[in-house]
Short mmCIF file of C-alpha atoms in Angstrom, two decimals:
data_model
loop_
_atom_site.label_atom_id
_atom_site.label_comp_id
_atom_site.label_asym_id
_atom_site.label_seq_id
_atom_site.Cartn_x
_atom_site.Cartn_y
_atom_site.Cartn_z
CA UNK A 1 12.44 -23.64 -25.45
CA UNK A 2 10.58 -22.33 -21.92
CA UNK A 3 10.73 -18.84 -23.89
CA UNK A 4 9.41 -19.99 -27.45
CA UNK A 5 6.24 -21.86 -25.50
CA UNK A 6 5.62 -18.54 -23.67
CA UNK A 7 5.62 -16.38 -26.82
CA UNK A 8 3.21 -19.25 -27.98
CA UNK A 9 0.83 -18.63 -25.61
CA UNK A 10 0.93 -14.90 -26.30
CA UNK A 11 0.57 -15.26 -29.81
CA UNK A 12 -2.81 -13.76 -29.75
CA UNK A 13 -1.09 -10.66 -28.41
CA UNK A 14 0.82 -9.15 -31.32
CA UNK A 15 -0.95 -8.21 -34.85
CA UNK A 16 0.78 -6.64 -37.85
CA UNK A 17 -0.03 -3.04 -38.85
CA UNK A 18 1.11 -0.35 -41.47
CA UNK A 19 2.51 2.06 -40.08
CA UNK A 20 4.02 5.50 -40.87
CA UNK A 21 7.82 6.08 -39.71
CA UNK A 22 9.44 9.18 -39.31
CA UNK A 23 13.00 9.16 -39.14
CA UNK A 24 15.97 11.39 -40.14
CA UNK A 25 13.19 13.26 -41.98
CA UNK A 26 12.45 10.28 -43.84
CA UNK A 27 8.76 9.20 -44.47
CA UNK A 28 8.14 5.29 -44.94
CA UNK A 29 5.31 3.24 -44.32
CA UNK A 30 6.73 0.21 -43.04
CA UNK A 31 5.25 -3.29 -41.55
CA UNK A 32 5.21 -3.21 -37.48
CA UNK A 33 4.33 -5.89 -34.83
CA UNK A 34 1.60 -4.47 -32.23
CA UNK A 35 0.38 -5.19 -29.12
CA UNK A 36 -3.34 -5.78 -28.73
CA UNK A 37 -5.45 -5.70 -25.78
CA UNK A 38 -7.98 -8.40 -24.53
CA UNK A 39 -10.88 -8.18 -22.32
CA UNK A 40 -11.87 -10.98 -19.96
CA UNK A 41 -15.13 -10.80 -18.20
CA UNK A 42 -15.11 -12.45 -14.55
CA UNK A 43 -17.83 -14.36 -13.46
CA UNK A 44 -18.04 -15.82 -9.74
CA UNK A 45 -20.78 -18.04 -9.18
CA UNK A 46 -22.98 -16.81 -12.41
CA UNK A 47 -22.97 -13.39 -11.28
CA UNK A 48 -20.41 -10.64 -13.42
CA UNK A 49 -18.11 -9.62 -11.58
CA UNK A 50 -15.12 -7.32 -13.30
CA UNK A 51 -14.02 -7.40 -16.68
CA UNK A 52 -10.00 -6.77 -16.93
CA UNK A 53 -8.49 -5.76 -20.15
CA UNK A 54 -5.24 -7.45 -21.03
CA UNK A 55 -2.87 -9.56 -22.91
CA UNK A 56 -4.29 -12.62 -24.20
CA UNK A 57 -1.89 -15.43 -22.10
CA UNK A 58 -2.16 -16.99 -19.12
CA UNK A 59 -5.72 -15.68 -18.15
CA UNK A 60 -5.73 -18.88 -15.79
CA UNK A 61 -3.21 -17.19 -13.55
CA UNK A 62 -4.53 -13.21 -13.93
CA UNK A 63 -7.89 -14.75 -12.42
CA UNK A 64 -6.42 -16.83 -9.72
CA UNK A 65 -3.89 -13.57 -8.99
CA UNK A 66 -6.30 -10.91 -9.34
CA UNK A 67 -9.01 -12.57 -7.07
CA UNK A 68 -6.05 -12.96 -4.63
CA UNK A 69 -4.58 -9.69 -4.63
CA UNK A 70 -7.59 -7.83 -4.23
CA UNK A 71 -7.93 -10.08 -1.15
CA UNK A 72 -11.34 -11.44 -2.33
CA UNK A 73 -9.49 -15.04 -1.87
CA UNK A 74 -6.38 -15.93 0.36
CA UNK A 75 -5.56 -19.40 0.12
CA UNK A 76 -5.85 -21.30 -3.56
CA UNK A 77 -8.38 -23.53 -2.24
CA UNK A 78 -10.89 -20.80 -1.77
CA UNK A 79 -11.35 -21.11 -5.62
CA UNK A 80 -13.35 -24.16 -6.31
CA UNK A 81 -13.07 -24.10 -10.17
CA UNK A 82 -12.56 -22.27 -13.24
CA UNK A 83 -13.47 -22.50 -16.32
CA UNK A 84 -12.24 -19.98 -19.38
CA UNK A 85 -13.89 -20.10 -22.63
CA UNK A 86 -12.92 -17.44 -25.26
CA UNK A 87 -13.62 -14.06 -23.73
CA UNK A 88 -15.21 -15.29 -20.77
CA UNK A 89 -13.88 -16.49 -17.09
CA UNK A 90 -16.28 -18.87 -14.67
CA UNK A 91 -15.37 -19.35 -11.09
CA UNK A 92 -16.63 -20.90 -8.13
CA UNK A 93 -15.65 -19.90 -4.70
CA UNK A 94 -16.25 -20.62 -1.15
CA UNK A 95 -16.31 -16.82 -0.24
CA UNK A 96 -18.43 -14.24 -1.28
CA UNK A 97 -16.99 -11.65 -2.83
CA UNK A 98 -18.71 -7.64 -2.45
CA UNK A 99 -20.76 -7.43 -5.97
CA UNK A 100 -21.12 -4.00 -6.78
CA UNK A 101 -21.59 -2.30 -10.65
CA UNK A 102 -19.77 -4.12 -12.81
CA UNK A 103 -15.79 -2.26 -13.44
CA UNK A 104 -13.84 -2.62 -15.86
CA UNK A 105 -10.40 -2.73 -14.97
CA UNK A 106 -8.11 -0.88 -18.10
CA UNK A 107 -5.01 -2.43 -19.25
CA UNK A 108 -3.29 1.21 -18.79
CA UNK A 109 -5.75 1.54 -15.41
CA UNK A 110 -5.85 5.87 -15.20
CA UNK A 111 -7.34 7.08 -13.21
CA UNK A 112 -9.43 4.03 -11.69
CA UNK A 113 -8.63 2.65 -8.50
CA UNK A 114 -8.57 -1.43 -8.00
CA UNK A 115 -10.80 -2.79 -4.69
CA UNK A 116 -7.87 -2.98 -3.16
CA UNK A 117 -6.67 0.20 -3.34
CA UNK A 118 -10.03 1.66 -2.79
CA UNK A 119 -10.33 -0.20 0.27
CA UNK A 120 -6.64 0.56 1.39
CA UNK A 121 -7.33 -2.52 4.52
CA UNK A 122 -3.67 -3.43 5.43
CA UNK A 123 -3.44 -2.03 8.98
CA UNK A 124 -4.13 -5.88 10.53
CA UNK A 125 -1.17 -7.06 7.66
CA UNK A 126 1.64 -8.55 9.22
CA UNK A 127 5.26 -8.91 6.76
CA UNK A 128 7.48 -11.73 7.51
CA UNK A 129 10.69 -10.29 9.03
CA UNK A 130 13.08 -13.19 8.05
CA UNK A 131 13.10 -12.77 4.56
CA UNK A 132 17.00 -10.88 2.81
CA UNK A 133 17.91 -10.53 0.00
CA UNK A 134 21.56 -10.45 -1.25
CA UNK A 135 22.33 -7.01 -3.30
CA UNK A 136 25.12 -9.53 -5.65
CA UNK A 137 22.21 -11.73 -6.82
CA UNK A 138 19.33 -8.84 -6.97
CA UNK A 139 21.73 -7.37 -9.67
CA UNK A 140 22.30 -10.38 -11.46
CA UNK A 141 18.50 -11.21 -11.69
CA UNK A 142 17.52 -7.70 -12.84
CA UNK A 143 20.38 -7.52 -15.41
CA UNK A 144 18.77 -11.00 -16.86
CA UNK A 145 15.04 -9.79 -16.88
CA UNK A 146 15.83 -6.29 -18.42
CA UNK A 147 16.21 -8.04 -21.64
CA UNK A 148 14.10 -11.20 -20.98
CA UNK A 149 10.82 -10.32 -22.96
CA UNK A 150 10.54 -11.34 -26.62
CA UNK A 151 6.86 -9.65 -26.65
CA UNK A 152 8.46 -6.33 -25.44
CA UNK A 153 11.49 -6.70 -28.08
CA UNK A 154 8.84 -7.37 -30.73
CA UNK A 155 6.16 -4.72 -29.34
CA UNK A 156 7.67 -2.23 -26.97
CA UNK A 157 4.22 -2.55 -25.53
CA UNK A 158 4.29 -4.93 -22.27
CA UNK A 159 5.17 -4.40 -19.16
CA UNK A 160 6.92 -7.73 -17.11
CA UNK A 161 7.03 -9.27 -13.80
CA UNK A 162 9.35 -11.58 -12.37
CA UNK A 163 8.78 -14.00 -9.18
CA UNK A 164 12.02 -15.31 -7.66
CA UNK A 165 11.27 -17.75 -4.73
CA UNK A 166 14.62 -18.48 -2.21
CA UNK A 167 14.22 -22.35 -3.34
CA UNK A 168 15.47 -21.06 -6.45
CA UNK A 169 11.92 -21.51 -8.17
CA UNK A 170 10.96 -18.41 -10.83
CA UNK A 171 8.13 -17.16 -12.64
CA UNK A 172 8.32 -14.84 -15.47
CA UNK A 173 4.84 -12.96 -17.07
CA UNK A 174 4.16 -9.92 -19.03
CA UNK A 175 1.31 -7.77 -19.90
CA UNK A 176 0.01 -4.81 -21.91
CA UNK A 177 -0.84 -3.53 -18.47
CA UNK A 178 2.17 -3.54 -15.52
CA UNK A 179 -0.87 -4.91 -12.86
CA UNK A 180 -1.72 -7.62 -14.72
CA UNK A 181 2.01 -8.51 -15.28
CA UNK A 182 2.02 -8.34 -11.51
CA UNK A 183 -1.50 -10.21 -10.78
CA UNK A 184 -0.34 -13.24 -13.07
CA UNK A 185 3.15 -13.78 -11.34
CA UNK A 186 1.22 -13.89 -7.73
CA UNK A 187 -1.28 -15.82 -8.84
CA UNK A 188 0.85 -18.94 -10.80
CA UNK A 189 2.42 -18.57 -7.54
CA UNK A 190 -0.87 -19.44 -5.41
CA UNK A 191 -1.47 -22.02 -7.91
CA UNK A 192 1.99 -23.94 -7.83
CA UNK A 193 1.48 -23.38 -3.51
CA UNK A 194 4.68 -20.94 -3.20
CA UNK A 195 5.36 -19.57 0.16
CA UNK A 196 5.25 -15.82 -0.99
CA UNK A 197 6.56 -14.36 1.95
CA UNK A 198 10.03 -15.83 0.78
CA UNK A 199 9.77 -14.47 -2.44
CA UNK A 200 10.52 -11.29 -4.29
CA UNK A 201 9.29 -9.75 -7.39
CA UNK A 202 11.20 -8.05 -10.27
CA UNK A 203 8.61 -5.30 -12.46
CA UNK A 204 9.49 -3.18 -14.93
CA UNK A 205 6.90 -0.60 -13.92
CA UNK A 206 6.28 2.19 -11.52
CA UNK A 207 5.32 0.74 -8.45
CA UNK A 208 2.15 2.98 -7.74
CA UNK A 209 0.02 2.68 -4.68
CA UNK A 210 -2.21 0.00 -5.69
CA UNK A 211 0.60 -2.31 -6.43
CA UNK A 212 1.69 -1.88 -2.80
CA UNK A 213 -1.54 -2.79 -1.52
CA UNK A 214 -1.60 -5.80 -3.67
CA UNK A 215 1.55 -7.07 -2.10
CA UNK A 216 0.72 -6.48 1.04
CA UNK A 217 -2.52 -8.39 0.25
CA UNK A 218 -0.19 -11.30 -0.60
CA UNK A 219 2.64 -11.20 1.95
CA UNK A 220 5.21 -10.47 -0.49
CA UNK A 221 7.76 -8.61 1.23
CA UNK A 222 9.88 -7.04 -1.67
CA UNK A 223 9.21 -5.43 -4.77
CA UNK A 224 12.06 -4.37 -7.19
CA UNK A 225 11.29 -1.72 -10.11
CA UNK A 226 13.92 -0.99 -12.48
#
């Protein structure tokens, strides 16, 4: 049931195409599924501030993570409000955040380079040292989320991410593009008031620069690609 509501909510995501198939020498033009790409434009206080191309589903938790791994918030009650209407993302916040031109952040990224990687400001960022985590139930969890996502077995598109707090507590998201995947896990987390530095996160990505920074930016002390 929790995985039929969470295709729901991607629905947007996948569209049919024709397609041409090659195979065994074989031309056929057959019906696929698809993933398409979404762009969001971020407002903070009335003023533009990013747009991020993505999947379609839980924007509510790409804004609140991607405002708090970039480090332009820290704590969940730094965002006031939001308010998302179609394409288009509203916050208030209690910090300022450094307005420069307006980005746009690809789904696939390139060669672009988030704030937070730009900035590269970890040096006064502290890890929690009491965090383990056993290799028995590391294995289990990544044998379970290797063939978790419905939009991937439909697609072959998305990337996923997968939260695991030690309470036992879990959040699963995915996303045409692996930061996103990443930026929505952290930031249900900051909106459900998880304690991040017990927690560990599952991607099925490359874990490029960037993404370090953005952990660091969040305390998260391990991060687990496939």
């Amino acid at each position: 049931k929790e995985r039929n509501l969470h295709m729901e909510s991607y629905g947007n995501s996948i569209k049919g195409f024709e397609i041409t198939r090659i195979e065994n020498g074989e031309v056929r033009t057959v019906r696929d599924s698809v993933v398409t790409e979404f762009s969001l434009a971020l407002y903070i206080g009335g003023r533009h501030l990013v747009n991020l191309l993505c999947s379609s589903g839980d924007l509510d938790a790409l804004v609140y993570g991607y405002l708090f791994t970039e480090r332009i918030i820290r704590r969940k009650s730094e965002l006031i409000s939001l308010t998302i209407r179609e394409d288009v993302a509203e916050a208030e916040l209690t910090v300022e955040p450094d307005f420069g031109v307006v980005r746009t952040i690809t789904s696939g990224l390139g060669p672009q380079r988030t704030s937070a990687y730009h900035s590269m400001q970890v040096s006064d960022i502290r890890l929690a040292d009491d965090f383990y985590l056993p290799a028995d139930e590391l294995l289990d969890n990544l044998s379970a989320f290797n063939t978790e996502s419905a939009l991937f077995t439909a697609t072959g598109g998305v990337h996923s991410c997968a939260l695991h707090n030690r309470n036992g507590k879990r959040i699963f998201m995915e996303d045409i593009g692996r930061h996103n995947a990443f930026d929505k896990a952290l930031g249900r987390a900051l909106m459900e008031d998880w304690e991040i530095s017990q927690a560990y996160l599952l991607t099925s990505g490359r874990v490029p620069g960037y993404m370090v920074v953005k952990a660091l930016h969040t305390g998260l002390p391990i991060v687990v690609s496939r």
